[in-house]
mmCIF file of C-alpha atoms in Angstrom:
data_model
loop_
_atom_site.group_PDB
_atom_site.id
_atom_site.type_symbol
_atom_site.label_atom_id
_atom_site.label_comp_id
_atom_site.label_asym_id
_atom_site.label_seq_id
_atom_site.Cartn_x
_atom_site.Cartn_y
_atom_site.Cartn_z
ATOM 1 C CA MET A 1 -1.969 -23.885 5.500
ATOM 2 C CA ASN A 2 1.095 -26.078 5.369
ATOM 3 C CA GLU A 3 2.559 -25.690 8.882
ATOM 4 C CA GLN A 4 6.153 -26.325 7.828
ATOM 5 C CA LYS A 5 6.573 -24.318 4.648
ATOM 6 C CA PRO A 6 3.613 -22.191 3.606
ATOM 7 C CA THR A 7 3.340 -21.230 -0.025
ATOM 8 C CA PHE A 8 3.290 -17.565 -0.978
ATOM 9 C CA LYS A 9 -0.474 -17.770 -1.508
ATOM 10 C CA GLU A 10 -1.093 -19.554 1.810
ATOM 11 C CA ALA A 11 0.992 -16.947 3.609
ATOM 12 C CA MET A 12 -0.979 -14.141 1.978
ATOM 13 C CA GLN A 13 -4.301 -15.718 2.946
ATOM 14 C CA ALA A 14 -3.219 -16.327 6.543
ATOM 15 C CA SER A 15 -1.822 -12.802 6.851
ATOM 16 C CA LEU A 16 -5.033 -11.245 5.602
ATOM 17 C CA LEU A 17 -7.107 -13.295 8.036
ATOM 18 C CA TRP A 18 -4.809 -12.532 10.976
ATOM 19 C CA CYS A 19 -4.639 -8.807 10.212
ATOM 20 C CA LYS A 20 -8.426 -8.574 10.109
ATOM 21 C CA SER A 21 -8.767 -10.623 13.313
ATOM 22 C CA TRP A 22 -6.212 -8.406 15.067
ATOM 23 C CA GLU A 23 -7.876 -5.241 13.826
ATOM 24 C CA ASN A 24 -11.222 -6.510 15.200
ATOM 25 C CA ASP A 25 -9.597 -7.259 18.600
ATOM 26 C CA GLU A 26 -10.226 -10.985 18.146
ATOM 27 C CA ILE A 27 -6.556 -11.829 18.733
ATOM 28 C CA SER A 28 -3.941 -10.098 20.871
ATOM 29 C CA ASP A 29 -0.670 -8.464 19.871
ATOM 30 C CA GLU A 30 1.166 -11.485 21.252
ATOM 31 C CA VAL A 31 -0.923 -14.057 19.368
ATOM 32 C CA ILE A 32 -0.631 -12.347 15.989
ATOM 33 C CA SER A 33 3.071 -11.752 16.592
ATOM 34 C CA ASP A 34 3.692 -15.422 17.384
ATOM 35 C CA ARG A 35 1.785 -16.502 14.268
ATOM 36 C CA ILE A 36 3.697 -14.046 12.105
ATOM 37 C CA GLY A 37 6.964 -15.162 13.706
ATOM 38 C CA GLU A 38 6.296 -18.716 12.530
ATOM 39 C CA LEU A 39 5.190 -17.571 9.093
ATOM 40 C CA ILE A 40 8.248 -15.436 8.349
ATOM 41 C CA LYS A 41 10.738 -18.201 9.070
ATOM 42 C CA THR A 42 10.634 -19.025 5.351
ATOM 43 C CA VAL A 43 11.148 -16.676 2.428
ATOM 44 C CA GLU A 44 7.769 -17.568 0.873
ATOM 45 C CA GLY A 45 6.036 -17.050 4.202
ATOM 46 C CA ALA A 46 7.727 -13.692 4.698
ATOM 47 C CA ARG A 47 7.006 -12.608 1.125
ATOM 48 C CA GLY A 48 3.335 -13.485 1.533
ATOM 49 C CA PHE A 49 3.072 -11.718 4.871
ATOM 50 C CA PHE A 50 4.654 -8.504 3.610
ATOM 51 C CA ALA A 51 2.745 -8.550 0.312
ATOM 52 C CA VAL A 52 -0.429 -8.285 2.376
ATOM 53 C CA SER A 53 0.619 -6.325 5.443
ATOM 54 C CA PHE A 54 2.410 -3.528 3.595
ATOM 55 C CA SER A 55 -0.430 -2.969 1.131
ATOM 56 C CA ILE A 56 -3.774 -3.404 2.927
ATOM 57 C CA ASP A 57 -5.589 -1.005 5.237
ATOM 58 C CA CYS A 58 -4.787 -3.060 8.354
ATOM 59 C CA PRO A 59 -3.052 -0.736 10.831
ATOM 60 C CA LEU A 60 -0.723 -3.498 12.084
ATOM 61 C CA MET A 61 2.183 -2.126 10.045
ATOM 62 C CA ASP A 62 1.439 1.414 11.183
ATOM 63 C CA ARG A 63 1.385 0.647 14.915
ATOM 64 C CA PHE A 64 4.082 -2.042 15.179
ATOM 65 C CA PRO A 65 3.232 -3.712 18.503
ATOM 66 C CA ASP A 66 6.347 -4.491 20.567
ATOM 67 C CA ALA A 67 5.743 -8.240 20.305
ATOM 68 C CA LEU A 68 5.680 -7.954 16.509
ATOM 69 C CA ILE A 69 8.898 -5.921 16.398
ATOM 70 C CA PHE A 70 10.545 -8.625 18.513
ATOM 71 C CA GLN A 71 9.477 -11.319 16.014
ATOM 72 C CA LEU A 72 10.533 -9.272 12.988
ATOM 73 C CA ARG A 73 13.934 -8.480 14.504
ATOM 74 C CA SER A 74 14.408 -12.149 15.419
ATOM 75 C CA SER A 75 13.894 -13.193 11.807
ATOM 76 C CA GLY A 76 16.934 -11.187 10.785
ATOM 77 C CA GLU A 77 18.040 -10.948 7.204
ATOM 78 C CA ILE A 78 14.894 -12.426 5.619
ATOM 79 C CA VAL A 79 12.808 -9.525 6.910
ATOM 80 C CA VAL A 80 15.466 -6.907 6.176
ATOM 81 C CA ASP A 81 15.983 -8.153 2.609
ATOM 82 C CA ILE A 82 12.285 -8.317 1.735
ATOM 83 C CA THR A 83 11.611 -4.923 3.298
ATOM 84 C CA VAL A 84 14.484 -3.294 1.390
ATOM 85 C CA LYS A 85 13.228 -4.781 -1.884
ATOM 86 C CA ASN A 86 9.700 -3.557 -1.115
ATOM 87 C CA LEU A 87 11.147 -0.113 -0.419
ATOM 88 C CA ALA A 88 12.865 -0.110 -3.814
ATOM 89 C CA MET A 89 9.808 -1.359 -5.703
ATOM 90 C CA SER A 90 7.349 1.004 -4.050
ATOM 91 C CA SER A 91 9.672 3.995 -4.508
ATOM 92 C CA ALA A 92 10.018 3.238 -8.207
ATOM 93 C CA MET A 93 6.308 2.560 -8.674
ATOM 94 C CA ILE A 94 5.361 5.915 -7.153
ATOM 95 C CA ILE A 95 7.100 7.511 -10.151
ATOM 96 C CA THR A 96 5.343 5.195 -12.628
ATOM 97 C CA HIS A 97 1.927 5.785 -11.087
ATOM 98 C CA LYS A 98 2.498 9.545 -10.966
ATOM 99 C CA LYS A 99 3.391 9.615 -14.679
ATOM 100 C CA ASN A 100 0.259 7.618 -15.507
ATOM 101 C CA ASN A 101 -2.082 9.510 -13.154
ATOM 102 C CA ASP A 102 -2.742 6.127 -11.550
ATOM 103 C CA PRO A 103 -4.527 6.136 -8.173
ATOM 104 C CA GLN A 104 -2.225 3.271 -7.136
ATOM 105 C CA GLU A 105 0.326 5.988 -6.386
ATOM 106 C CA MET A 106 -1.180 6.395 -2.899
ATOM 107 C CA GLN A 107 -0.831 2.682 -2.164
ATOM 108 C CA SER A 108 2.796 2.685 -3.313
ATOM 109 C CA GLU A 109 3.420 5.717 -1.104
ATOM 110 C CA ARG A 110 1.905 3.894 1.894
ATOM 111 C CA ILE A 111 4.086 0.838 1.221
ATOM 112 C CA LYS A 112 7.186 3.037 0.992
ATOM 113 C CA ILE A 113 6.402 4.776 4.286
ATOM 114 C CA ARG A 114 5.724 1.464 6.034
ATOM 115 C CA CYS A 115 9.010 0.041 4.732
ATOM 116 C CA ILE A 116 10.959 3.070 5.925
ATOM 117 C CA GLU A 117 9.364 2.957 9.371
ATOM 118 C CA LEU A 118 9.950 -0.789 9.719
ATOM 119 C CA LEU A 119 13.586 -0.536 8.619
ATOM 120 C CA LYS A 120 14.147 2.064 11.351
ATOM 121 C CA LEU A 121 12.990 -0.519 13.923
ATOM 122 C CA LEU A 122 15.018 -3.509 12.711
ATOM 123 C CA ASN A 123 18.652 -4.372 13.481
ATOM 124 C CA SER A 124 20.497 -1.232 12.403
ATOM 125 C CA ASN A 125 23.669 -3.072 11.343
ATOM 126 C CA GLN A 126 21.753 -5.491 9.114
ATOM 127 C CA VAL A 127 19.659 -2.669 7.665
ATOM 128 C CA LYS A 128 22.680 -0.468 6.921
ATOM 129 C CA LYS A 129 24.543 -3.346 5.284
ATOM 130 C CA ARG A 130 21.534 -4.247 3.101
ATOM 131 C CA LEU A 131 20.767 -0.632 2.162
ATOM 132 C CA ASP A 132 24.428 -0.083 1.226
ATOM 133 C CA VAL A 133 24.142 -2.962 -1.267
ATOM 134 C CA LEU A 134 21.032 -1.410 -2.829
ATOM 135 C CA LEU A 135 22.582 2.063 -2.840
ATOM 136 C CA GLU A 136 25.631 0.698 -4.654
ATOM 137 C CA ALA A 137 23.314 -0.745 -7.314
ATOM 138 C CA THR A 138 21.679 2.663 -7.816
ATOM 139 C CA LYS A 139 25.180 3.830 -8.788
ATOM 140 C CA GLY A 140 25.490 1.018 -11.342
ATOM 141 C CA ASN A 141 27.489 -1.487 -9.288
ATOM 142 C CA GLY A 142 27.164 -4.474 -7.019
ATOM 143 C CA GLU A 143 24.961 -7.396 -6.142
ATOM 144 C CA ASP A 144 21.583 -5.659 -6.500
ATOM 145 C CA LEU A 145 22.289 -4.397 -10.008
ATOM 146 C CA ARG A 146 20.551 -7.464 -11.462
ATOM 147 C CA PHE A 147 17.511 -6.765 -9.261
ATOM 148 C CA LEU A 148 17.257 -3.189 -10.553
ATOM 149 C CA ASP A 149 17.988 -4.154 -14.165
ATOM 150 C CA ARG A 150 15.365 -6.908 -14.127
ATOM 151 C CA TRP A 151 12.660 -4.307 -13.506
ATOM 152 C CA GLY A 152 13.994 -1.857 -16.092
ATOM 153 C CA PHE A 153 13.853 1.167 -13.815
ATOM 154 C CA ASP A 154 14.625 4.487 -15.467
ATOM 155 C CA ASP A 155 16.911 7.200 -14.052
ATOM 156 C CA GLU A 156 14.069 8.965 -12.252
ATOM 157 C CA GLN A 157 13.020 5.730 -10.548
ATOM 158 C CA ILE A 158 16.614 4.939 -9.575
ATOM 159 C CA LYS A 159 16.894 8.423 -8.067
ATOM 160 C CA ALA A 160 13.659 7.853 -6.105
ATOM 161 C CA ILE A 161 15.038 4.562 -4.758
ATOM 162 C CA SER A 162 18.247 6.286 -3.709
ATOM 163 C CA GLU A 163 16.317 9.067 -1.962
ATOM 164 C CA SER A 164 14.207 6.509 -0.101
ATOM 165 C CA ILE A 165 17.348 4.778 1.139
ATOM 166 C CA TYR A 166 18.491 8.049 2.682
ATOM 167 C CA GLU A 167 15.058 8.569 4.272
ATOM 168 C CA VAL A 168 15.643 5.480 6.408
ATOM 169 C CA ALA A 169 18.533 7.267 8.118
ATOM 170 C CA THR A 170 16.496 10.358 9.009
#
């Protein structure tokens, strides 16, 4: 893996390997957290990490070791932004999968829950600010409107995204 700026694919591969090693008790909470901390310094690294860690069976994103939370909080807006976008996408995809009787619905539900739980652990001011931007877009305004429009979400999906935003606060 390129040590300075991993590609999305390299970050995904490293994340998968590290999650499995952590799950098998081959590396400690501190070691995996330090590795992830380096990886998520770049947007591509963070995207790759979350693409894997939110979606696979690895319990890392269900347990959130303290050392990992420290690294994720330290990365600031990159982590908050990617997690909020994953929350929006997974919330919308739950609706799509439900309509299509697609078994992927369960995976989207797991991603949504993991995003909500992570957002509750991150810097509350950054999270609130970022969620407010997304919430404004669900009302047809603001910076994230292009993000929502690009995916062509329907009214039911937009409503699901809005409801998920409010779940972070509970």
